Amino acid sequence: MNTALATTTATTPALRRETPPLRHCSLAKPSVFRLNRVGFKSGVQTIGKSLLRISASNQSASAAVNVATNASIPSEMKAWVYGEYGGVDVLKLESNIAVPEVNDDQVLIKVVAAALNPVDAKRRQGKFKATDSPLPTVPGYDVAGVVVKVGSAVKDFKEGDEVYANVSEKALEGPKQSGSLAEYTAVEEKLLALKPKNIDFAQAAGLPLAIETADEGLVRTEFSAGKSILVLNGAGGVGSLAIQLAKHVYGASKVAATASTGKLELVRSLGADLAIDYTKENIEDLTEKFDVVFDAIGMCDKAVKVIKEGGKVVALTGAVTPPGFRFVVTSNGDVLKKLNPYIESGKVKPVVDPKGPFPFSRVADAFSYLETNHATGKVVVYPIP
């Protein structure tokens, strides 16, 4: 959508009944917010000279995390907020945002890590403001953290559980006003899964929206064992997972993927049988045809030229050329639960961009980097205090 950007008035619109409003706790003095430009390094595995791939590691998953108990949950928290649509400059780090209230079917999560997705940037830019939740917004879909409070109707999770989720069931239709780029977020039980035991919070945070998108795309194309697939943008957040799911979960007979020269080694390591350098080769020139093309870059017009008769193309962005189609992911904790065994066995691995994780103080920098469209895997924010 090419909806024009808009700014809000001083009056915040009324909020949806199911979304408690963001509220600023009163402070004795006005707060001044400054970004701390301190870098953050994490232990990761190096691939080649420029790529970093976070892989399953029991050691990295064992780090202790200090969280508040139910009795000591604060009334206010730090959170990134924007009160108008626009560029990265509308993002503000505030320290007096009220901790979200918890509905009967929700849990309150102490956020340990979060991740950014292209939809976060498009939402902030006002690309789908007609269906967005009211401003002001705490952005963020992906979360990994620890349950510190449970609603009265929650059955399968308890305080102390390490969980991860895509916090908004519908990415474009009324997504949560209070998202994951905060110290706390409230999430419906049906969207949650236990964090895989062999990965850490930073790794887990990079998975939910992207892996749900990859899986739903494969389901919608009726992908199954013995079929072939071409993944466009195989080194991206969704593409890197589409390769792995097609190969290691769905039993693809052949996986091809496009990437830039420096990322070919990465897509091969993820399971691509054929790595195509898009800077040197045009996919229309391929003599081979595929049962499915998973277009995660916006080249549907070219993708439809390399499918077999009766083949399918799923396009996540850009114009759609028939018979290609587009969908918007639905968050579902059952999908994460289904895929957890593959993650815990090491067959499916999270990929975190080498410039991260970004510390919480540098969320604006993380967005700026995401919006270069050159990220490898996921842009992760960790630690969140």
Short mmCIF file of C-alpha atoms in Angstrom, two decimals, residues 51-380:
data_model
loop_
_atom_site.label_atom_id
_atom_site.label_comp_id
_atom_site.label_asym_id
_atom_site.label_seq_id
_atom_site.Cartn_x
_atom_site.Cartn_y
_atom_site.Cartn_z
CA LEU A 51 28.43 -13.27 7.92
CA LEU A 52 27.54 -14.29 11.43
CA ARG A 53 25.14 -17.11 12.04
CA ILE A 54 23.70 -17.84 15.42
CA SER A 55 23.29 -21.57 15.76
CA ALA A 56 21.83 -23.83 18.40
CA SER A 57 23.95 -23.82 21.54
CA ASN A 58 23.10 -25.27 24.93
CA GLN A 59 25.81 -23.16 26.51
CA SER A 60 24.44 -19.88 25.17
CA ALA A 61 20.93 -20.79 26.27
CA SER A 62 21.90 -21.31 29.89
CA ALA A 63 22.50 -17.68 30.86
CA ALA A 64 20.51 -16.62 33.89
CA VAL A 65 17.87 -13.93 33.45
CA ASN A 66 16.72 -11.80 36.36
CA VAL A 67 13.01 -11.00 36.22
CA ALA A 68 10.47 -9.48 38.55
CA THR A 69 8.14 -11.73 40.48
CA ASN A 70 4.42 -11.11 40.33
CA ALA A 71 4.61 -9.16 43.59
CA SER A 72 7.40 -6.88 42.35
CA ILE A 73 6.16 -6.01 38.85
CA PRO A 74 6.62 -2.25 38.52
CA SER A 75 3.83 0.11 37.51
CA GLU A 76 5.92 1.80 34.84
CA MET A 77 8.52 0.72 32.32
CA LYS A 78 10.93 1.86 29.65
CA ALA A 79 9.59 1.55 26.12
CA TRP A 80 10.17 2.85 22.61
CA VAL A 81 7.17 4.87 21.51
CA TYR A 82 6.01 6.93 18.54
CA GLY A 83 3.06 9.29 18.63
CA GLU A 84 3.01 10.12 14.93
CA TYR A 85 3.83 8.28 11.72
CA GLY A 86 7.11 9.03 9.99
CA GLY A 87 10.79 8.19 9.80
CA VAL A 88 13.10 6.78 12.44
CA ASP A 89 13.19 10.19 14.11
CA VAL A 90 9.63 9.75 15.47
CA LEU A 91 10.85 6.96 17.77
CA LYS A 92 11.38 8.04 21.38
CA LEU A 93 12.75 6.08 24.32
CA GLU A 94 10.55 6.86 27.31
CA SER A 95 10.79 5.65 30.90
CA ASN A 96 7.31 6.42 32.22
CA ILE A 97 5.07 4.12 30.18
CA ALA A 98 2.60 2.09 32.22
CA VAL A 99 3.14 -1.67 32.27
CA PRO A 100 0.32 -3.28 30.19
CA GLU A 101 -2.69 -4.69 31.98
CA VAL A 102 -3.23 -8.44 31.59
CA ASN A 103 -6.53 -9.81 30.30
CA ASP A 104 -7.84 -13.22 31.42
CA ASP A 105 -6.43 -14.97 28.33
CA GLN A 106 -3.04 -13.25 28.44
CA VAL A 107 0.29 -13.51 30.19
CA LEU A 108 2.62 -10.67 31.05
CA ILE A 109 6.12 -11.20 29.70
CA LYS A 110 9.29 -9.61 31.03
CA VAL A 111 10.90 -8.96 27.67
CA VAL A 112 14.48 -10.18 27.36
CA ALA A 113 14.91 -9.79 23.59
CA ALA A 114 12.90 -8.53 20.63
CA ALA A 115 13.42 -8.39 16.86
CA LEU A 116 12.50 -6.08 14.00
CA ASN A 117 10.69 -6.95 10.79
CA PRO A 118 10.02 -4.94 7.61
CA VAL A 119 6.39 -4.69 8.72
CA ASP A 120 7.54 -2.75 11.81
CA ALA A 121 9.04 -0.06 9.59
CA LYS A 122 6.06 0.05 7.23
CA ARG A 123 3.70 0.35 10.16
CA ARG A 124 5.71 3.24 11.65
CA GLN A 125 5.71 4.96 8.25
CA GLY A 126 1.90 4.84 8.19
CA LYS A 127 1.64 2.42 5.27
CA PHE A 128 -1.43 0.75 6.78
CA LYS A 129 -2.67 3.35 9.23
CA ALA A 130 -6.28 2.78 8.17
CA THR A 131 -6.24 -0.61 9.92
CA ASP A 132 -3.61 0.14 12.57
CA SER A 133 -4.34 0.39 16.27
CA PRO A 134 -4.53 3.94 17.65
CA LEU A 135 -1.43 5.99 18.35
CA PRO A 136 0.74 6.27 20.39
CA THR A 137 2.40 2.94 19.61
CA VAL A 138 5.02 0.79 21.28
CA PRO A 139 6.26 -1.11 18.19
CA GLY A 140 7.48 -4.68 17.94
CA TYR A 141 5.99 -8.04 16.95
CA ASP A 142 8.71 -10.53 17.96
CA VAL A 143 9.40 -11.24 21.61
CA ALA A 144 11.31 -13.69 23.79
CA GLY A 145 11.16 -13.46 27.54
CA VAL A 146 9.89 -14.81 30.85
CA VAL A 147 6.29 -15.06 32.07
CA VAL A 148 5.83 -12.97 35.23
CA LYS A 149 2.03 -12.95 35.48
CA VAL A 150 -0.80 -15.10 34.07
CA GLY A 151 -4.45 -14.29 33.44
CA SER A 152 -7.17 -16.28 35.17
CA ALA A 153 -8.05 -18.27 32.02
CA VAL A 154 -4.50 -19.24 31.09
CA LYS A 155 -3.94 -22.99 31.36
CA ASP A 156 -0.67 -23.99 29.74
CA PHE A 157 1.80 -21.37 31.00
CA LYS A 158 2.97 -20.35 34.43
CA GLU A 159 5.21 -17.74 36.01
CA GLY A 160 8.86 -18.42 35.23
CA ASP A 161 8.24 -20.05 31.84
CA GLU A 162 10.65 -18.95 29.11
CA VAL A 163 8.54 -18.19 26.06
CA TYR A 164 8.57 -16.60 22.62
CA ALA A 165 5.86 -15.28 20.33
CA ASN A 166 4.66 -12.98 17.59
CA VAL A 167 2.57 -10.75 19.86
CA SER A 168 -0.03 -9.58 17.28
CA GLU A 169 -2.38 -12.18 15.84
CA LYS A 170 -3.01 -10.05 12.73
CA ALA A 171 0.02 -8.12 11.51
CA LEU A 172 -1.92 -5.43 9.67
CA GLU A 173 -5.39 -5.47 11.24
CA GLY A 174 -5.32 -3.84 14.65
CA PRO A 175 -1.86 -5.02 15.73
CA LYS A 176 -1.06 -4.52 19.41
CA GLN A 177 -0.67 -0.93 20.50
CA SER A 178 1.80 -2.06 23.16
CA GLY A 179 4.33 -4.29 21.41
CA SER A 180 7.63 -5.96 22.27
CA LEU A 181 10.08 -3.04 22.25
CA ALA A 182 9.51 -2.48 25.94
CA GLU A 183 10.42 -4.02 29.26
CA TYR A 184 7.04 -5.76 29.47
CA THR A 185 4.37 -6.86 27.01
CA ALA A 186 1.05 -8.71 27.37
CA VAL A 187 0.41 -11.62 24.99
CA GLU A 188 -2.51 -13.99 24.44
CA GLU A 189 -1.84 -17.58 25.47
CA LYS A 190 -2.78 -18.89 22.01
CA LEU A 191 0.11 -16.94 20.43
CA LEU A 192 2.78 -18.34 22.78
CA ALA A 193 5.16 -21.27 22.81
CA LEU A 194 7.90 -22.30 25.18
CA LYS A 195 11.29 -21.09 24.03
CA PRO A 196 13.35 -23.92 22.51
CA LYS A 197 15.74 -25.11 25.18
CA ASN A 198 18.86 -25.09 23.03
CA ILE A 199 18.79 -21.45 21.90
CA ASP A 200 19.10 -18.22 23.84
CA PHE A 201 16.63 -15.36 24.06
CA ALA A 202 18.30 -13.31 21.33
CA GLN A 203 18.11 -16.23 18.92
CA ALA A 204 14.52 -17.03 19.89
CA ALA A 205 13.37 -13.44 19.41
CA GLY A 206 14.41 -13.56 15.77
CA LEU A 207 12.12 -16.47 14.94
CA PRO A 208 8.38 -15.98 15.52
CA LEU A 209 7.02 -13.72 12.76
CA ALA A 210 9.55 -14.88 10.16
CA ILE A 211 9.20 -18.61 10.82
CA GLU A 212 5.39 -18.33 10.95
CA THR A 213 5.48 -16.48 7.62
CA ALA A 214 7.77 -19.07 6.04
CA ASP A 215 5.64 -21.95 7.30
CA GLU A 216 2.32 -20.39 6.30
CA GLY A 217 3.68 -19.64 2.84
CA LEU A 218 4.69 -23.27 2.37
CA VAL A 219 1.32 -24.47 3.64
CA ARG A 220 -0.59 -22.13 1.33
CA THR A 221 1.40 -23.34 -1.70
CA GLU A 222 0.63 -26.93 -0.66
CA PHE A 223 4.32 -27.68 -0.51
CA SER A 224 5.15 -31.29 0.33
CA ALA A 225 7.88 -33.91 0.19
CA GLY A 226 9.41 -34.44 -3.22
CA LYS A 227 8.63 -30.97 -4.56
CA SER A 228 11.19 -28.38 -5.64
CA ILE A 229 11.36 -24.76 -4.52
CA LEU A 230 13.17 -21.54 -5.39
CA VAL A 231 13.52 -19.02 -2.55
CA LEU A 232 14.17 -15.43 -3.59
CA ASN A 233 16.21 -13.51 -0.97
CA GLY A 234 17.40 -16.65 0.73
CA ALA A 235 19.61 -14.76 3.19
CA GLY A 236 16.78 -12.60 4.54
CA GLY A 237 14.77 -13.16 7.69
CA VAL A 238 11.95 -15.13 6.06
CA GLY A 239 13.99 -16.57 3.19
CA SER A 240 16.62 -18.12 5.47
CA LEU A 241 13.87 -19.96 7.32
CA ALA A 242 11.92 -20.90 4.18
CA ILE A 243 15.04 -22.71 2.93
CA GLN A 244 15.38 -24.66 6.16
CA LEU A 245 11.72 -25.54 6.52
CA ALA A 246 11.40 -26.66 2.90
CA LYS A 247 14.50 -28.83 3.19
CA HIS A 248 14.40 -30.19 6.73
CA VAL A 249 10.70 -30.11 7.66
CA TYR A 250 8.75 -30.53 4.42
CA GLY A 251 11.22 -32.81 2.59
CA ALA A 252 11.95 -30.79 -0.55
CA SER A 253 13.58 -32.71 -3.40
CA LYS A 254 15.57 -29.60 -4.32
CA VAL A 255 15.98 -26.17 -2.80
CA ALA A 256 17.41 -23.28 -4.82
CA ALA A 257 17.92 -19.82 -3.37
CA THR A 258 19.13 -16.43 -4.51
CA ALA A 259 21.60 -14.31 -2.56
CA SER A 260 24.39 -11.81 -3.13
CA THR A 261 27.93 -13.05 -3.73
CA GLY A 262 29.00 -12.78 -0.10
CA LYS A 263 26.00 -14.68 1.21
CA LEU A 264 26.04 -17.73 -1.05
CA GLU A 265 27.93 -19.76 1.55
CA LEU A 266 25.25 -18.97 4.12
CA VAL A 267 22.31 -20.16 2.00
CA ARG A 268 24.19 -23.35 1.14
CA SER A 269 24.80 -23.99 4.84
CA LEU A 270 21.09 -23.59 5.49
CA GLY A 271 20.18 -26.30 3.00
CA ALA A 272 20.13 -24.77 -0.47
CA ASP A 273 21.22 -27.29 -3.10
CA LEU A 274 21.63 -24.51 -5.65
CA ALA A 275 22.83 -21.04 -4.59
CA ILE A 276 22.21 -18.41 -7.26
CA ASP A 277 24.17 -15.15 -7.24
CA TYR A 278 21.53 -12.60 -8.21
CA THR A 279 24.23 -10.02 -8.96
CA LYS A 280 25.48 -12.22 -11.81
CA GLU A 281 22.53 -14.36 -12.89
CA ASN A 282 18.92 -13.65 -13.85
CA ILE A 283 16.41 -16.18 -12.62
CA GLU A 284 14.49 -15.93 -15.92
CA ASP A 285 17.52 -17.48 -17.61
CA LEU A 286 17.30 -20.65 -15.51
CA THR A 287 16.52 -23.70 -17.59
CA GLU A 288 15.14 -25.51 -14.56
CA LYS A 289 11.57 -24.95 -13.42
CA PHE A 290 10.24 -25.27 -9.87
CA ASP A 291 7.05 -26.47 -8.21
CA VAL A 292 7.04 -23.42 -5.92
CA VAL A 293 8.75 -20.04 -5.88
CA PHE A 294 8.82 -18.28 -2.51
CA ASP A 295 9.31 -14.61 -3.41
CA ALA A 296 10.57 -12.74 -0.35
CA ILE A 297 12.07 -9.84 -2.29
CA GLY A 298 9.43 -8.49 -4.69
CA MET A 299 10.13 -10.11 -8.06
CA CYS A 300 6.83 -11.86 -8.70
CA ASP A 301 6.83 -10.89 -12.39
CA LYS A 302 10.05 -12.87 -12.85
CA ALA A 303 9.15 -15.63 -10.41
CA VAL A 304 6.11 -16.72 -12.42
CA LYS A 305 8.41 -17.44 -15.38
CA VAL A 306 10.32 -20.19 -13.56
CA ILE A 307 7.49 -22.33 -12.22
CA LYS A 308 6.39 -25.63 -13.64
CA GLU A 309 2.96 -25.98 -15.19
CA GLY A 310 0.55 -25.83 -12.27
CA GLY A 311 3.28 -24.41 -10.04
CA LYS A 312 2.68 -21.73 -7.41
CA VAL A 313 4.29 -18.43 -6.46
CA VAL A 314 3.82 -16.79 -3.08
CA ALA A 315 4.91 -13.13 -2.95
CA LEU A 316 5.49 -11.32 0.32
CA THR A 317 6.09 -7.86 -1.13
CA GLY A 318 5.87 -5.90 -4.38
CA ALA A 319 3.35 -6.21 -7.18
CA VAL A 320 1.67 -9.59 -7.62
CA THR A 321 1.64 -11.19 -11.07
CA PRO A 322 -0.86 -14.05 -11.61
CA PRO A 323 -0.77 -16.88 -10.73
CA GLY A 324 1.22 -15.47 -7.84
CA PHE A 325 -0.59 -14.58 -4.61
CA ARG A 326 0.05 -12.76 -1.37
CA PHE A 327 -1.03 -13.37 2.21
CA VAL A 328 -0.57 -11.69 5.58
CA VAL A 329 0.72 -13.97 8.29
CA THR A 330 -1.47 -14.97 11.23
CA SER A 331 0.35 -15.41 14.53
CA ASN A 332 -0.23 -18.87 15.99
CA GLY A 333 1.55 -20.43 18.92
CA ASP A 334 0.69 -23.89 17.59
CA VAL A 335 2.98 -23.28 14.61
CA LEU A 336 5.87 -22.48 16.94
CA LYS A 337 5.10 -25.57 19.02
CA LYS A 338 5.04 -27.69 15.84
CA LEU A 339 8.44 -26.41 14.78
CA ASN A 340 10.13 -26.44 18.21
CA PRO A 341 11.39 -30.06 17.83
CA TYR A 342 13.16 -29.13 14.59
CA ILE A 343 14.79 -26.15 16.29
CA GLU A 344 15.80 -28.18 19.34
CA SER A 345 17.29 -30.89 17.13
CA GLY A 346 19.37 -28.27 15.31
CA LYS A 347 17.73 -28.93 11.94
CA VAL A 348 16.32 -25.40 11.88
CA LYS A 349 18.57 -22.60 13.11
CA PRO A 350 17.92 -18.92 13.74
CA VAL A 351 20.04 -16.46 11.76
CA VAL A 352 20.88 -13.14 13.42
CA ASP A 353 22.43 -10.29 11.48
CA PRO A 354 26.13 -9.66 12.22
CA LYS A 355 25.57 -6.01 13.15
CA GLY A 356 23.46 -7.11 16.09
CA PRO A 357 22.19 -7.78 18.52
CA PHE A 358 21.53 -4.08 19.08
CA PRO A 359 21.20 -2.99 22.72
CA PHE A 360 17.87 -1.56 23.79
CA SER A 361 19.25 1.97 23.78
CA ARG A 362 19.96 1.69 20.04
CA VAL A 363 16.56 0.63 18.70
CA ALA A 364 16.52 3.68 16.41
CA ASP A 365 19.85 2.56 14.93
CA ALA A 366 18.45 -0.95 14.50
CA PHE A 367 15.52 0.45 12.52
CA SER A 368 17.84 2.54 10.36
CA TYR A 369 19.87 -0.55 9.56
CA LEU A 370 16.78 -2.68 8.88
CA GLU A 371 15.58 -0.07 6.41
CA THR A 372 18.74 -0.34 4.30
CA ASN A 373 17.27 -3.68 3.12
CA HIS A 374 20.68 -5.31 3.44
CA ALA A 375 20.20 -7.23 6.67
CA THR A 376 21.18 -10.89 6.86
CA GLY A 377 18.64 -12.95 8.76
CA LYS A 378 17.00 -10.99 11.57
CA VAL A 379 17.80 -7.67 13.26
CA VAL A 380 17.61 -8.43 16.98
#
